[in-house]
Coordinates of C-alpha atoms and ligand atoms in Angstrom, one line a residue:
M270 CA -49.9 22.2 -14.9
F271 CA -48.1 25.2 -13.5
T272 CA -48.9 24.4 -9.9
V273 CA -47.8 20.8 -10.2
S274 CA -44.4 21.5 -11.7
A275 CA -43.8 24.4 -9.2
L276 CA -44.6 21.9 -6.4
T277 CA -42.3 19.3 -7.9
V278 CA -39.5 21.9 -8.1
A279 CA -40.1 23.0 -4.5
F280 CA -40.2 19.5 -3.3
S281 CA -37.0 18.5 -5.1
M282 CA -35.2 21.6 -3.7
L283 CA -36.3 20.6 -0.2
L284 CA -35.0 17.1 -0.8
A285 CA -31.7 18.4 -2.1
A286 CA -31.3 20.7 1.0
F287 CA -32.1 17.8 3.2
V288 CA -29.6 15.4 1.5
E289 CA -26.9 18.0 1.6
A290 CA -27.3 18.8 5.3
D291 CA -27.2 15.1 6.2
D292 CA -24.4 14.1 3.8
K293 CA -21.2 15.5 5.1
V294 CA -18.5 15.1 2.6
Y295 CA -15.3 13.6 4.2
P296 CA -11.8 14.1 2.9
F297 CA -10.2 11.5 0.6
V298 CA -7.8 8.9 1.8
A299 CA -4.3 9.1 0.3
N300 CA -3.8 6.9 -2.7
Q301 CA 0.0 7.3 -3.0
S302 CA 3.0 7.0 -0.7
C303 CA 5.1 9.8 -2.1
P304 CA 5.1 13.2 -0.5
H305 CA 5.1 15.1 -3.8
K306 CA 5.0 13.9 -7.4
A307 CA 4.5 10.3 -8.0
W308 CA 4.2 7.7 -10.7
T309 CA 2.0 5.1 -8.9
A310 CA 0.6 1.7 -9.7
D311 CA -3.2 1.9 -9.7
P312 CA -5.7 -1.0 -10.3
F313 CA -5.4 -0.6 -14.1
G314 CA -1.8 0.4 -14.8
F315 CA 0.2 3.4 -13.6
H316 CA -0.8 6.9 -12.9
E317 CA 1.3 10.1 -12.9
S318 CA 0.3 12.7 -10.3
D319 CA 1.7 16.1 -9.3
A320 CA 0.8 15.9 -5.7
P321 CA -0.9 13.4 -3.3
N322 CA -4.7 13.6 -3.6
A323 CA -4.9 13.8 0.2
P324 CA -2.5 14.2 3.1
L325 CA -0.7 10.9 3.9
R326 CA -1.4 11.6 7.5
P327 CA -5.1 12.3 8.1
A328 CA -5.7 15.5 10.2
G329 CA -7.5 15.6 13.5
T330 CA -8.4 13.0 16.1
S331 CA -11.0 10.2 16.4
P332 CA -13.2 9.6 14.6
F333 CA -11.1 9.6 11.5
I334 CA -13.5 9.3 8.6
L335 CA -12.1 9.2 5.1
R336 CA -13.7 8.7 1.7
L337 CA -12.3 6.4 -0.9
P338 CA -11.6 8.4 -4.2
D339 CA -12.8 5.4 -6.1
R340 CA -14.2 1.9 -5.3
L341 CA -12.0 -0.6 -3.7
Y342 CA -10.3 -3.1 -6.0
A343 CA -8.8 -6.5 -5.4
G344 CA -5.1 -6.1 -5.3
Q345 CA -5.1 -2.8 -3.4
T346 CA -3.8 -2.6 0.2
I347 CA -5.0 -0.4 3.0
F348 CA -2.0 0.6 5.1
I349 CA -2.7 2.1 8.6
D350 CA 0.1 3.2 10.9
G351 CA -0.7 4.7 14.3
K352 CA -0.1 4.6 18.0
T353 CA -2.5 3.3 20.6
A354 CA -3.2 5.5 23.7
E355 CA -1.6 4.9 27.1
N356 CA -4.8 3.4 28.6
P357 CA -7.0 2.6 25.7
I358 CA -10.6 1.5 26.2
L359 CA -11.8 1.0 22.7
I360 CA -10.4 1.2 19.2
S361 CA -12.1 0.2 16.0
F362 CA -11.2 0.1 12.3
N363 CA -14.2 0.0 10.0
L364 CA -14.7 -0.4 6.3
L365 CA -18.2 1.1 5.6
A366 CA -20.6 0.9 2.6
G367 CA -23.4 3.4 2.3
T368 CA -22.8 5.0 5.7
T369 CA -20.0 7.0 7.5
D370 CA -20.8 5.7 11.0
V371 CA -20.3 2.1 12.2
S372 CA -23.3 2.4 14.6
D373 CA -25.7 3.5 11.8
N374 CA -27.8 0.5 10.6
N375 CA -28.6 2.0 7.2
G376 CA -25.4 0.9 5.5
E377 CA -23.2 -2.2 5.8
V378 CA -20.0 -2.6 7.8
A379 CA -17.8 -4.7 5.4
M380 CA -15.2 -5.0 8.1
H381 CA -15.2 -4.1 11.8
W382 CA -11.9 -4.7 13.5
T383 CA -12.5 -3.9 17.2
Q384 CA -10.2 -3.7 20.1
Q385 CA -12.1 -3.8 23.4
Y386 CA -9.5 -3.4 26.1
T387 CA -11.9 -3.4 29.0
Y388 CA -13.0 -6.9 28.0
G389 CA -9.6 -8.0 26.7
L390 CA -11.2 -8.7 23.4
G391 CA -10.0 -8.1 19.8
F392 CA -11.9 -9.5 16.9
V393 CA -13.0 -8.9 13.3
T394 CA -16.6 -9.2 12.1
V395 CA -19.2 -7.6 9.8
K396 CA -22.6 -6.0 10.1
I397 CA -25.2 -6.7 7.4
N398 CA -28.7 -5.4 7.4
G399 CA -28.1 -4.0 10.9
Q400 CA -27.1 -7.4 12.2
W401 CA -23.7 -8.2 13.6
D402 CA -22.3 -11.5 12.4
P403 CA -21.5 -13.7 15.4
N404 CA -18.9 -15.6 13.4
V405 CA -15.9 -13.4 14.4
L406 CA -12.2 -13.8 13.7
Q407 CA -10.3 -13.5 17.0
I408 CA -7.4 -11.1 16.4
G409 CA -6.1 -10.3 19.9
L410 CA -5.2 -6.8 21.2
L411 CA -2.8 -4.3 19.8
P412 CA -0.5 -3.4 22.7
A413 CA -1.3 -0.2 24.6
N414 CA 0.8 2.9 24.3
K415 CA 2.7 1.5 21.3
E416 CA 3.1 2.2 17.6
F417 CA 1.5 -0.3 15.3
K418 CA 1.3 -1.0 11.6
I419 CA -1.6 -2.9 10.1
A420 CA -2.3 -3.7 6.5
L421 CA -5.4 -5.1 4.8
R422 CA -4.7 -6.5 1.4
V423 CA -7.8 -6.8 -0.6
L424 CA -8.0 -10.2 -2.4
E425 CA -10.7 -11.5 -4.7
D426 CA -12.4 -13.5 -1.9
S427 CA -11.0 -12.1 1.3
F428 CA -9.0 -9.5 3.2
E429 CA -5.4 -10.6 4.0
I430 CA -4.8 -9.1 7.4
F431 CA -1.3 -8.1 8.4
K432 CA -0.4 -7.2 11.9
E433 CA 3.1 -5.7 12.5
G434 CA 4.1 -6.5 9.0
V435 CA 3.3 -10.2 9.0
R436 CA 0.2 -12.0 7.8
F437 CA -2.2 -12.8 10.7
D438 CA -5.1 -14.4 8.8
F439 CA -7.6 -14.1 6.0
F440 CA -11.1 -12.8 6.5
A441 CA -13.6 -13.7 3.8
H442 CA -15.6 -11.0 2.1
K443 CA -19.2 -11.0 3.3
V444 CA -20.1 -7.6 1.7
P445 CA -19.1 -6.9 -1.9
I446 CA -15.9 -4.9 -1.9
D447 CA -17.1 -2.6 -4.7
I448 CA -19.6 -0.9 -2.5
I449 CA -17.1 0.1 0.3
D450 CA -16.9 3.9 0.2
H451 CA -15.5 5.0 3.6
I452 CA -12.9 4.1 6.2
E453 CA -13.7 5.0 9.8
I454 CA -11.3 4.7 12.7
I455 CA -12.6 5.4 16.2
G456 CA -11.3 5.5 19.7
D457 CA -8.1 5.8 21.7
V458 CA -5.6 6.0 18.9
E459 CA -3.6 8.4 16.8
I460 CA -3.2 7.8 13.1
N461 CA 0.2 8.6 11.6
A462 CA -0.4 7.4 8.0
L463 CA -3.2 6.0 6.0
R464 CA -3.0 5.0 2.4
V465 CA -4.9 2.8 -0.1
V466 CA -2.4 1.8 -2.7
G467 CA -1.2 -0.8 -5.2
R468 CA -2.8 -3.5 -7.2
H469 CA -2.3 -7.1 -8.1
F470 CA 1.0 -7.6 -9.9
P471 CA 1.2 -10.5 -12.3
F472 CA 4.5 -12.2 -13.1
P473 CA 6.5 -12.0 -15.2
F474 CA 6.2 -8.3 -15.0
R475 CA 7.8 -5.5 -17.0
T476 CA 7.0 -1.8 -17.2
K477 CA 8.7 1.4 -18.4
F478 CA 9.3 3.9 -15.6
H479 CA 7.0 6.9 -16.2
G480 CA 6.3 5.4 -19.7
T481 CA 9.8 6.8 -20.6
N482 CA 12.7 6.3 -18.2
L483 CA 13.8 6.9 -14.6
M484 CA 14.9 10.5 -14.0
L485 CA 17.7 11.8 -11.9
N486 CA 16.8 11.9 -8.2
D487 CA 13.8 9.7 -8.7
R488 CA 13.1 7.3 -5.8
I489 CA 11.7 3.9 -6.8
R490 CA 9.6 2.6 -3.9
I491 CA 8.6 -1.0 -3.7
E492 CA 6.5 -2.4 -1.0
G493 CA 6.5 -6.2 -1.0
R494 CA 6.2 -9.3 1.1
S495 CA 9.4 -11.3 1.5
C496 CA 9.5 -14.8 0.1
S497 CA 12.5 -17.1 0.7
W498 CA 14.2 -15.2 -2.1
F499 CA 13.5 -12.6 -4.8
L500 CA 15.2 -10.9 -7.7
F501 CA 14.4 -7.9 -9.9
S502 CA 16.1 -5.9 -12.6
I503 CA 16.3 -2.5 -14.1
L504 CA 16.9 -2.7 -17.9
D505 CA 18.2 -0.2 -20.3
A506 CA 16.5 0.8 -23.6
K507 CA 18.0 -2.3 -25.3
K508 CA 16.7 -4.5 -22.4
E509 CA 20.2 -5.2 -21.1
V510 CA 20.4 -5.6 -17.3
A511 CA 21.5 -2.2 -16.0
F512 CA 21.0 -3.2 -12.4
Q513 CA 19.9 -6.5 -10.8
W514 CA 19.3 -7.1 -7.2
F515 CA 19.0 -10.7 -5.9
V516 CA 18.1 -11.2 -2.2
N517 CA 18.1 -14.7 -0.6
I518 CA 16.2 -14.2 2.6
S519 CA 16.8 -17.7 3.9
A520 CA 20.6 -17.5 3.4
K521 CA 20.7 -13.8 4.4
K522 CA 22.7 -13.0 1.3
T523 CA 22.2 -10.4 -1.5
T524 CA 24.1 -9.7 -4.7
R525 CA 23.9 -6.8 -7.1
N526 CA 25.2 -6.8 -10.7
A527 CA 24.7 -5.5 -14.2
V528 CA 25.5 -6.5 -17.8
V529 CA 27.9 -4.3 -19.7
N530 CA 28.5 -4.9 -23.4
G531 CA 26.9 -8.3 -23.1
T532 CA 28.9 -9.6 -20.1
W533 CA 28.0 -9.7 -16.4
G534 CA 30.3 -7.6 -14.3
Q535 CA 31.5 -7.8 -10.7
N536 CA 29.0 -9.0 -8.1
E537 CA 28.5 -6.6 -5.2
K538 CA 27.7 -8.4 -2.0
D539 CA 28.3 -6.0 0.9
G540 CA 25.8 -4.3 3.1
P541 CA 24.2 -4.8 6.6
W542 CA 21.3 -7.1 6.8
Y543 CA 18.1 -5.1 7.2
F544 CA 15.7 -7.6 5.5
P545 CA 12.8 -9.0 7.6
P546 CA 12.3 -12.7 7.9
E547 CA 10.2 -14.5 5.3
G548 CA 6.6 -13.5 5.2
Y549 CA 7.0 -9.9 6.4
I550 CA 6.2 -6.7 4.4
F551 CA 9.2 -4.6 3.6
V552 CA 10.0 -1.4 1.7
L553 CA 12.8 -1.2 -0.8
E554 CA 13.9 2.2 -2.1
I555 CA 16.3 2.9 -5.0
V556 CA 17.4 6.5 -5.5
N557 CA 18.9 7.5 -8.8
E558 CA 21.7 9.8 -7.6
E559 CA 24.5 11.5 -9.7
E560 CA 27.2 8.8 -9.1
H561 CA 25.2 5.7 -8.0
L562 CA 22.0 4.1 -7.1
S563 CA 21.3 4.4 -3.4
L564 CA 19.7 1.3 -2.0
M565 CA 17.5 1.4 1.2
V566 CA 15.8 -1.3 3.1
N567 CA 12.9 -0.4 5.4
G568 CA 14.3 3.2 5.5
N569 CA 17.9 2.1 6.3
A570 CA 20.7 3.0 4.0
F571 CA 21.9 -0.4 2.8
A572 CA 24.4 0.1 0.0
T573 CA 25.2 2.1 -3.2
F574 CA 25.7 0.7 -6.7
K575 CA 28.0 2.9 -8.8
H576 CA 26.3 3.5 -12.2
R577 CA 27.5 1.1 -14.9
V578 CA 25.3 2.8 -17.6
P579 CA 26.9 5.7 -19.5
N580 CA 23.9 8.0 -18.9
P581 CA 22.0 7.4 -15.7
K582 CA 19.6 10.3 -16.6
E583 CA 18.2 8.2 -19.4
D584 CA 19.4 4.7 -19.4
Y585 CA 17.3 3.2 -16.6
V586 CA 14.2 2.4 -18.6
F587 CA 12.4 -0.8 -17.6
F588 CA 11.6 -2.4 -14.3
E589 CA 11.3 -6.2 -14.5
Y590 CA 10.9 -9.4 -12.5
T591 CA 10.1 -12.8 -13.8
D592 CA 9.5 -15.0 -10.7
E593 CA 6.5 -15.6 -8.6
E594 CA 8.7 -15.3 -5.5
F595 CA 8.6 -11.5 -5.7
D596 CA 5.3 -10.7 -4.0
V597 CA 4.8 -7.0 -4.8
L598 CA 2.1 -4.9 -3.1
T599 CA 2.9 -1.6 -4.6
L600 CA 5.4 0.0 -7.0
E601 CA 5.8 3.8 -7.1
V602 CA 8.4 6.3 -8.3
C603 CA 8.6 9.5 -6.2
S604 CA 10.0 12.7 -7.6
D605 CA 10.6 16.1 -6.0
Ligands
LIG1816 C1 -6.0 9.2 -6.6 O1 -7.2 9.9 -6.4 C2 -7.5 10.9 -7.3 C3 -8.8 11.6 -6.9 O2 -8.5 12.3 -5.7 C4 -7.6 10.3 -8.7 O3 -7.8 11.4 -9.7 C5 -6.4 9.5 -9.1 O4 -6.6 8.9 -10.2 C6 -6.1 8.5 -8.0 N1 -4.8 7.9 -8.2 C7 -4.6 6.6 -8.2 C8 -3.2 6.2 -8.4 O5 -5.4 5.8 -8.0
LIG1817 C1 19.1 -19.4 -0.9 O1 19.9 -19.9 0.1 C2 19.6 -21.2 0.6 C3 20.5 -21.5 1.8 O2 21.9 -21.2 1.5 C4 19.9 -22.1 -0.6 O3 19.5 -23.4 -0.2 C5 18.9 -21.7 -1.7 O4 19.2 -22.5 -2.9 C6 19.2 -20.2 -2.1 N1 18.2 -19.8 -3.1 C7 18.4 -19.4 -4.3 C8 17.3 -19.1 -5.2 O5 19.6 -19.2 -4.7
LIG1818 C1 31.3 -1.1 -24.3 O1 31.4 -0.9 -25.7 C2 31.5 0.4 -26.2 C3 31.4 0.5 -27.7 O2 32.0 -0.6 -28.3 C4 32.8 1.0 -25.7 O3 32.9 2.3 -26.1 C5 32.8 0.9 -24.2 O4 34.1 1.3 -23.7 C6 32.6 -0.5 -23.7 N1 32.5 -0.5 -22.2 C7 33.1 -1.3 -21.4 C8 32.9 -1.1 -20.0 O5 33.8 -2.2 -21.9

């Protein structure tokens, strides 16, 4: 009896040592866009965090190998910003399951987006049971020596692929998304930001900022895809419209307004046009400053909206939109 259990213990220790040596633990991928504190949409609701779980910009050079803090969920989007090298030969973006290396045949490659500059080839495919799928999606080449933005929105049945902010195509899931555990980026590229954020947003949608209200200096950050128009509101505790922003992309017009004591006030219409055409991903930011809400579009100062609520430290309570036309990828509130 004694010898058998001693042997078992020795063997399992050996096994543990072997597994540990072979299983390098890679850093997490960032799951929020805010540099410090954040209240972030996650697959099940919202999540308050004191700091990002991982740097927004992954450290180092190729290969960039990052671990997902959790499984991948339909509704999340993987945002990758970077710059291609001056004379690139090969770049690949890989979603891996059960391995951390695209060339390893032990796991699955749920998505392999490759850019083979020598052959002038760019395509997306998968590797299952060590076999590359010959049914590829042609995707072209990212231009050399240039910054790029790509996004992979995880849908129930496919990845929605965005190149330079606009939908390129869909790529059907061939490996279950819930086993994807690592993102690997290889080759002649630098990565400036990498995040897995957001969730599927239903409509109509209403939520309470932080579960309470918007604080002073909070920055609401919405990443969405522009439809021909959209509209959303911030409501006070009595659900009166404290701020409403309507954007008509096709007419290139926007209006902002609020309801005070039961009546709509003056429409505000000014501001330079920074919105992308229909179909593109954009970022809206609304900062709750002392005197006004500061509105930004894709990082550009767009307009301010003088507070019409008596107490901006407490009166901005709900975020709401009611129409399908607002296609939201992620909603976050960043605090210092
Ligand atoms: C981000 O990842 C951390 C683990 O690093 C986890 O605790 C947290 O819930 C995640 N946040 C969101 C919004 O998914
Ligand atoms: C947006 O503007 C276009 C062109 O002026 C107009 O036809 C359309 O009705 C507007 N949409 C909304 C929702 O107001
Ligand atoms: C709204 O009503 C309150 C209470 O009746 C009043 O004190 C306030 O001046 C009114 N505000 C405006 C802008 O009319």
